[in-house]
């Protein structure tokens, strides 16, 4: 089934489409979610929530505004960040043993490998160092623009401008 055929079925709320949607995208979305959340059980919960959001909000997707995969990836990323910022999640993380943190370095290496496998890393490496920093903070580490501003010690407006310009540069590299 092609993505276009799948979208037609999803718009019609055909239940078969949900299974196809899950089969096509669950692994890649789970990888992104798991890197951000760093807790397999929580990541599985977030993944389920993401698919429900995709199903319920399909009417807000417009092909003219971007690719379907980018749209669902943003839902996964935003839902993961919402989970990280939630009070319950933060409280549950306070009680973790130090054994749970040994794997954080491994997780960051896995992210580099995953980014490299889909070919984005080579494009990101072409960007200016400031762009690499901003994209890393905003997209790979889940910082808000305000948090990136604080981290980089630059004004929020500058972060927003750099982000917009860096994404445009990245788009131009991807078009080639």
PDB file of C-alpha atoms in Angstrom:
ATOM      1  CA  UNK A   1       0.000   0.000   0.000  1.00  0.00           C
ATOM      2  CA  UNK A   2       1.389   3.397  -0.944  1.00  0.00           C
ATOM      3  CA  UNK A   3       1.351   6.388   1.352  1.00  0.00           C
ATOM      4  CA  UNK A   4      -1.260   8.112  -0.836  1.00  0.00           C
ATOM      5  CA  UNK A   5      -3.551   5.073  -0.671  1.00  0.00           C
ATOM      6  CA  UNK A   6      -3.018   4.933   3.074  1.00  0.00           C
ATOM      7  CA  UNK A   7      -3.925   8.593   3.495  1.00  0.00           C
ATOM      8  CA  UNK A   8      -7.177   8.099   1.568  1.00  0.00           C
ATOM      9  CA  UNK A   9      -8.135   5.248   3.908  1.00  0.00           C
ATOM     10  CA  UNK A  10      -7.167   7.231   7.011  1.00  0.00           C
ATOM     11  CA  UNK A  11      -9.269  10.196   5.901  1.00  0.00           C
ATOM     12  CA  UNK A  12     -12.184   7.761   5.508  1.00  0.00           C
ATOM     13  CA  UNK A  13     -11.403   6.393   9.026  1.00  0.00           C
ATOM     14  CA  UNK A  14     -11.104   2.894   7.558  1.00  0.00           C
ATOM     15  CA  UNK A  15      -9.882   0.699  10.437  1.00  0.00           C
ATOM     16  CA  UNK A  16      -7.557  -1.302   8.149  1.00  0.00           C
ATOM     17  CA  UNK A  17      -5.608   1.894   7.606  1.00  0.00           C
ATOM     18  CA  UNK A  18      -4.636   2.104  11.267  1.00  0.00           C
ATOM     19  CA  UNK A  19      -2.848  -1.250  11.077  1.00  0.00           C
ATOM     20  CA  UNK A  20      -1.031  -0.213   7.898  1.00  0.00           C
ATOM     21  CA  UNK A  21      -0.138   3.138   9.425  1.00  0.00           C
ATOM     22  CA  UNK A  22       1.295   1.427  12.486  1.00  0.00           C
ATOM     23  CA  UNK A  23       3.226  -1.131  10.429  1.00  0.00           C
ATOM     24  CA  UNK A  24       4.717   1.546   8.184  1.00  0.00           C
ATOM     25  CA  UNK A  25       5.810   4.053  10.819  1.00  0.00           C
ATOM     26  CA  UNK A  26       5.921   2.554  14.316  1.00  0.00           C
ATOM     27  CA  UNK A  27       9.603   1.551  14.290  1.00  0.00           C
ATOM     28  CA  UNK A  28      10.937   4.896  13.120  1.00  0.00           C
ATOM     29  CA  UNK A  29       8.617   6.897  15.394  1.00  0.00           C
ATOM     30  CA  UNK A  30       9.470   4.694  18.369  1.00  0.00           C
ATOM     31  CA  UNK A  31      13.186   5.296  17.773  1.00  0.00           C
ATOM     32  CA  UNK A  32      12.717   9.052  17.892  1.00  0.00           C
ATOM     33  CA  UNK A  33      10.456   8.867  20.953  1.00  0.00           C
ATOM     34  CA  UNK A  34      12.761   6.486  22.820  1.00  0.00           C
ATOM     35  CA  UNK A  35      15.783   8.713  22.245  1.00  0.00           C
ATOM     36  CA  UNK A  36      13.933  11.663  23.745  1.00  0.00           C
ATOM     37  CA  UNK A  37      12.107   9.907  26.598  1.00  0.00           C
ATOM     38  CA  UNK A  38      14.904   7.414  27.445  1.00  0.00           C
ATOM     39  CA  UNK A  39      12.498   5.001  29.075  1.00  0.00           C
ATOM     40  CA  UNK A  40      11.187   2.090  27.005  1.00  0.00           C
ATOM     41  CA  UNK A  41       7.836   1.738  28.815  1.00  0.00           C
ATOM     42  CA  UNK A  42       7.137   5.461  28.687  1.00  0.00           C
ATOM     43  CA  UNK A  43       8.212   5.534  25.032  1.00  0.00           C
ATOM     44  CA  UNK A  44       5.725   2.757  24.235  1.00  0.00           C
ATOM     45  CA  UNK A  45       2.964   4.752  25.936  1.00  0.00           C
ATOM     46  CA  UNK A  46       3.938   7.881  24.020  1.00  0.00           C
ATOM     47  CA  UNK A  47       3.973   5.905  20.757  1.00  0.00           C
ATOM     48  CA  UNK A  48       0.417   4.748  21.384  1.00  0.00           C
ATOM     49  CA  UNK A  49      -0.628   8.311  22.171  1.00  0.00           C
ATOM     50  CA  UNK A  50       1.049   9.528  18.967  1.00  0.00           C
ATOM     51  CA  UNK A  51      -0.902   7.105  16.786  1.00  0.00           C
ATOM     52  CA  UNK A  52      -4.156   8.127  18.434  1.00  0.00           C
ATOM     53  CA  UNK A  53      -3.312  11.794  17.769  1.00  0.00           C
ATOM     54  CA  UNK A  54      -2.461  11.041  14.146  1.00  0.00           C
ATOM     55  CA  UNK A  55      -5.757   9.193  13.702  1.00  0.00           C
ATOM     56  CA  UNK A  56      -7.865  11.866  15.396  1.00  0.00           C
ATOM     57  CA  UNK A  57      -6.127  14.861  13.823  1.00  0.00           C
ATOM     58  CA  UNK A  58      -5.638  13.658  10.258  1.00  0.00           C
ATOM     59  CA  UNK A  59      -7.898  16.458   9.027  1.00  0.00           C
ATOM     60  CA  UNK A  60      -5.271  18.989  10.119  1.00  0.00           C
ATOM     61  CA  UNK A  61      -2.664  17.450   7.796  1.00  0.00           C
ATOM     62  CA  UNK A  62      -2.315  19.232   4.465  1.00  0.00           C
ATOM     63  CA  UNK A  63       0.034  17.893   1.823  1.00  0.00           C
ATOM     64  CA  UNK A  64       0.727  21.420   0.610  1.00  0.00           C
ATOM     65  CA  UNK A  65       2.366  22.264   3.949  1.00  0.00           C
ATOM     66  CA  UNK A  66       4.814  19.355   3.993  1.00  0.00           C
ATOM     67  CA  UNK A  67       5.375  15.631   3.831  1.00  0.00           C
ATOM     68  CA  UNK A  68       3.179  13.266   5.830  1.00  0.00           C
ATOM     69  CA  UNK A  69       6.196  11.671   7.507  1.00  0.00           C
ATOM     70  CA  UNK A  70       7.423  15.080   8.681  1.00  0.00           C
ATOM     71  CA  UNK A  71       3.970  15.828  10.090  1.00  0.00           C
ATOM     72  CA  UNK A  72       3.778  12.577  12.098  1.00  0.00           C
ATOM     73  CA  UNK A  73       7.406  12.959  13.182  1.00  0.00           C
ATOM     74  CA  UNK A  74       6.558  16.381  14.622  1.00  0.00           C
ATOM     75  CA  UNK A  75       3.600  14.872  16.471  1.00  0.00           C
ATOM     76  CA  UNK A  76       5.912  12.211  17.929  1.00  0.00           C
ATOM     77  CA  UNK A  77       8.546  14.767  18.895  1.00  0.00           C
ATOM     78  CA  UNK A  78       6.056  17.190  20.457  1.00  0.00           C
ATOM     79  CA  UNK A  79       4.239  14.443  22.350  1.00  0.00           C
ATOM     80  CA  UNK A  80       7.589  13.195  23.692  1.00  0.00           C
ATOM     81  CA  UNK A  81       8.554  16.674  24.826  1.00  0.00           C
ATOM     82  CA  UNK A  82       5.146  17.104  26.477  1.00  0.00           C
ATOM     83  CA  UNK A  83       5.751  13.827  28.323  1.00  0.00           C
ATOM     84  CA  UNK A  84       9.188  14.996  29.466  1.00  0.00           C
ATOM     85  CA  UNK A  85       7.730  18.234  30.805  1.00  0.00           C
ATOM     86  CA  UNK A  86       4.829  16.568  32.598  1.00  0.00           C
ATOM     87  CA  UNK A  87       4.892  16.666  36.381  1.00  0.00           C
ATOM     88  CA  UNK A  88       4.180  12.927  36.772  1.00  0.00           C
ATOM     89  CA  UNK A  89       7.046  11.973  34.472  1.00  0.00           C
ATOM     90  CA  UNK A  90       9.467  14.285  36.270  1.00  0.00           C
ATOM     91  CA  UNK A  91       8.451  12.893  39.656  1.00  0.00           C
ATOM     92  CA  UNK A  92       8.895   9.302  38.476  1.00  0.00           C
ATOM     93  CA  UNK A  93      12.384  10.127  37.192  1.00  0.00           C
ATOM     94  CA  UNK A  94      13.503  11.490  40.571  1.00  0.00           C
ATOM     95  CA  UNK A  95      13.307   7.995  42.047  1.00  0.00           C
ATOM     96  CA  UNK A  96      15.492   6.251  39.473  1.00  0.00           C
ATOM     97  CA  UNK A  97      18.603   4.418  40.643  1.00  0.00           C
ATOM     98  CA  UNK A  98      21.991   5.390  39.264  1.00  0.00           C
ATOM     99  CA  UNK A  99      22.021   2.138  37.231  1.00  0.00           C
ATOM    100  CA  UNK A 100      19.492   3.715  34.876  1.00  0.00           C
ATOM    101  CA  UNK A 101      21.920   6.470  33.919  1.00  0.00           C
ATOM    102  CA  UNK A 102      24.787   4.236  32.831  1.00  0.00           C
ATOM    103  CA  UNK A 103      23.133   3.785  29.431  1.00  0.00           C
ATOM    104  CA  UNK A 104      22.698   7.483  28.627  1.00  0.00           C
ATOM    105  CA  UNK A 105      26.006   7.636  26.762  1.00  0.00           C
ATOM    106  CA  UNK A 106      25.041   4.546  24.784  1.00  0.00           C
ATOM    107  CA  UNK A 107      21.704   6.165  23.915  1.00  0.00           C
ATOM    108  CA  UNK A 108      23.393   9.274  22.562  1.00  0.00           C
ATOM    109  CA  UNK A 109      25.658   7.109  20.403  1.00  0.00           C
ATOM    110  CA  UNK A 110      22.605   5.240  19.141  1.00  0.00           C
ATOM    111  CA  UNK A 111      21.005   8.575  18.189  1.00  0.00           C
ATOM    112  CA  UNK A 112      24.077   9.531  16.189  1.00  0.00           C
ATOM    113  CA  UNK A 113      23.902   6.176  14.401  1.00  0.00           C
ATOM    114  CA  UNK A 114      20.164   6.505  13.737  1.00  0.00           C
ATOM    115  CA  UNK A 115      20.568  10.029  12.410  1.00  0.00           C
ATOM    116  CA  UNK A 116      23.447   8.827  10.275  1.00  0.00           C
ATOM    117  CA  UNK A 117      21.454   5.868   8.915  1.00  0.00           C
ATOM    118  CA  UNK A 118      18.750   8.111   7.569  1.00  0.00           C
ATOM    119  CA  UNK A 119      21.448  10.368   6.082  1.00  0.00           C
ATOM    120  CA  UNK A 120      20.620  13.566   7.942  1.00  0.00           C
ATOM    121  CA  UNK A 121      23.926  13.780   9.799  1.00  0.00           C
ATOM    122  CA  UNK A 122      25.886  14.480   6.619  1.00  0.00           C
ATOM    123  CA  UNK A 123      23.573  17.373   5.789  1.00  0.00           C
ATOM    124  CA  UNK A 124      23.668  18.763   9.335  1.00  0.00           C
ATOM    125  CA  UNK A 125      27.497  18.637   9.284  1.00  0.00           C
ATOM    126  CA  UNK A 126      27.456  21.032   6.299  1.00  0.00           C
ATOM    127  CA  UNK A 127      25.728  23.720   8.365  1.00  0.00           C
ATOM    128  CA  UNK A 128      27.476  26.518  10.226  1.00  0.00           C
ATOM    129  CA  UNK A 129      28.616  25.575  13.760  1.00  0.00           C
ATOM    130  CA  UNK A 130      25.918  27.811  15.311  1.00  0.00           C
ATOM    131  CA  UNK A 131      23.270  25.999  13.239  1.00  0.00           C
ATOM    132  CA  UNK A 132      24.577  22.617  14.319  1.00  0.00           C
ATOM    133  CA  UNK A 133      24.314  23.737  17.961  1.00  0.00           C
ATOM    134  CA  UNK A 134      20.786  25.083  17.573  1.00  0.00           C
ATOM    135  CA  UNK A 135      19.478  22.055  15.636  1.00  0.00           C
ATOM    136  CA  UNK A 136      21.059  19.725  18.170  1.00  0.00           C
ATOM    137  CA  UNK A 137      19.395  21.502  21.091  1.00  0.00           C
ATOM    138  CA  UNK A 138      15.979  22.091  19.510  1.00  0.00           C
ATOM    139  CA  UNK A 139      15.442  18.922  17.501  1.00  0.00           C
ATOM    140  CA  UNK A 140      17.641  16.213  18.957  1.00  0.00           C
ATOM    141  CA  UNK A 141      17.648  17.168  22.623  1.00  0.00           C
ATOM    142  CA  UNK A 142      14.102  18.554  22.755  1.00  0.00           C
ATOM    143  CA  UNK A 143      14.925  21.996  24.140  1.00  0.00           C
ATOM    144  CA  UNK A 144      12.417  24.780  23.769  1.00  0.00           C
ATOM    145  CA  UNK A 145      13.607  27.920  22.024  1.00  0.00           C
ATOM    146  CA  UNK A 146      13.713  29.675  25.416  1.00  0.00           C
ATOM    147  CA  UNK A 147      15.816  26.861  26.913  1.00  0.00           C
ATOM    148  CA  UNK A 148      18.171  27.007  23.920  1.00  0.00           C
ATOM    149  CA  UNK A 149      18.413  30.771  24.388  1.00  0.00           C
ATOM    150  CA  UNK A 150      19.378  30.287  28.041  1.00  0.00           C
ATOM    151  CA  UNK A 151      21.827  27.485  27.238  1.00  0.00           C
ATOM    152  CA  UNK A 152      23.576  29.414  24.455  1.00  0.00           C
ATOM    153  CA  UNK A 153      23.295  32.724  26.320  1.00  0.00           C
ATOM    154  CA  UNK A 154      21.836  34.532  23.303  1.00  0.00           C
ATOM    155  CA  UNK A 155      18.528  36.416  22.978  1.00  0.00           C
ATOM    156  CA  UNK A 156      15.382  34.409  22.236  1.00  0.00           C
ATOM    157  CA  UNK A 157      14.764  36.360  19.026  1.00  0.00           C
ATOM    158  CA  UNK A 158      18.244  35.437  17.804  1.00  0.00           C
ATOM    159  CA  UNK A 159      17.549  31.742  18.487  1.00  0.00           C
ATOM    160  CA  UNK A 160      14.302  31.984  16.526  1.00  0.00           C
ATOM    161  CA  UNK A 161      16.002  33.712  13.600  1.00  0.00           C
ATOM    162  CA  UNK A 162      18.937  31.283  13.582  1.00  0.00           C
ATOM    163  CA  UNK A 163      16.541  28.338  13.792  1.00  0.00           C
ATOM    164  CA  UNK A 164      14.497  29.548  10.827  1.00  0.00           C
ATOM    165  CA  UNK A 165      17.621  30.283   8.763  1.00  0.00           C
ATOM    166  CA  UNK A 166      19.274  26.985   9.701  1.00  0.00           C
ATOM    167  CA  UNK A 167      16.194  24.969   8.772  1.00  0.00           C
ATOM    168  CA  UNK A 168      16.070  26.799   5.433  1.00  0.00           C
ATOM    169  CA  UNK A 169      19.755  25.974   4.857  1.00  0.00           C
ATOM    170  CA  UNK A 170      19.062  22.336   5.716  1.00  0.00           C
ATOM    171  CA  UNK A 171      16.080  22.270   3.327  1.00  0.00           C
ATOM    172  CA  UNK A 172      18.299  23.625   0.565  1.00  0.00           C
ATOM    173  CA  UNK A 173      20.883  20.895   1.185  1.00  0.00           C
ATOM    174  CA  UNK A 174      18.176  18.242   1.119  1.00  0.00           C
ATOM    175  CA  UNK A 175      16.812  19.490  -2.224  1.00  0.00           C
ATOM    176  CA  UNK A 176      20.152  18.923  -3.969  1.00  0.00           C
TER     177      UNK A 176
END
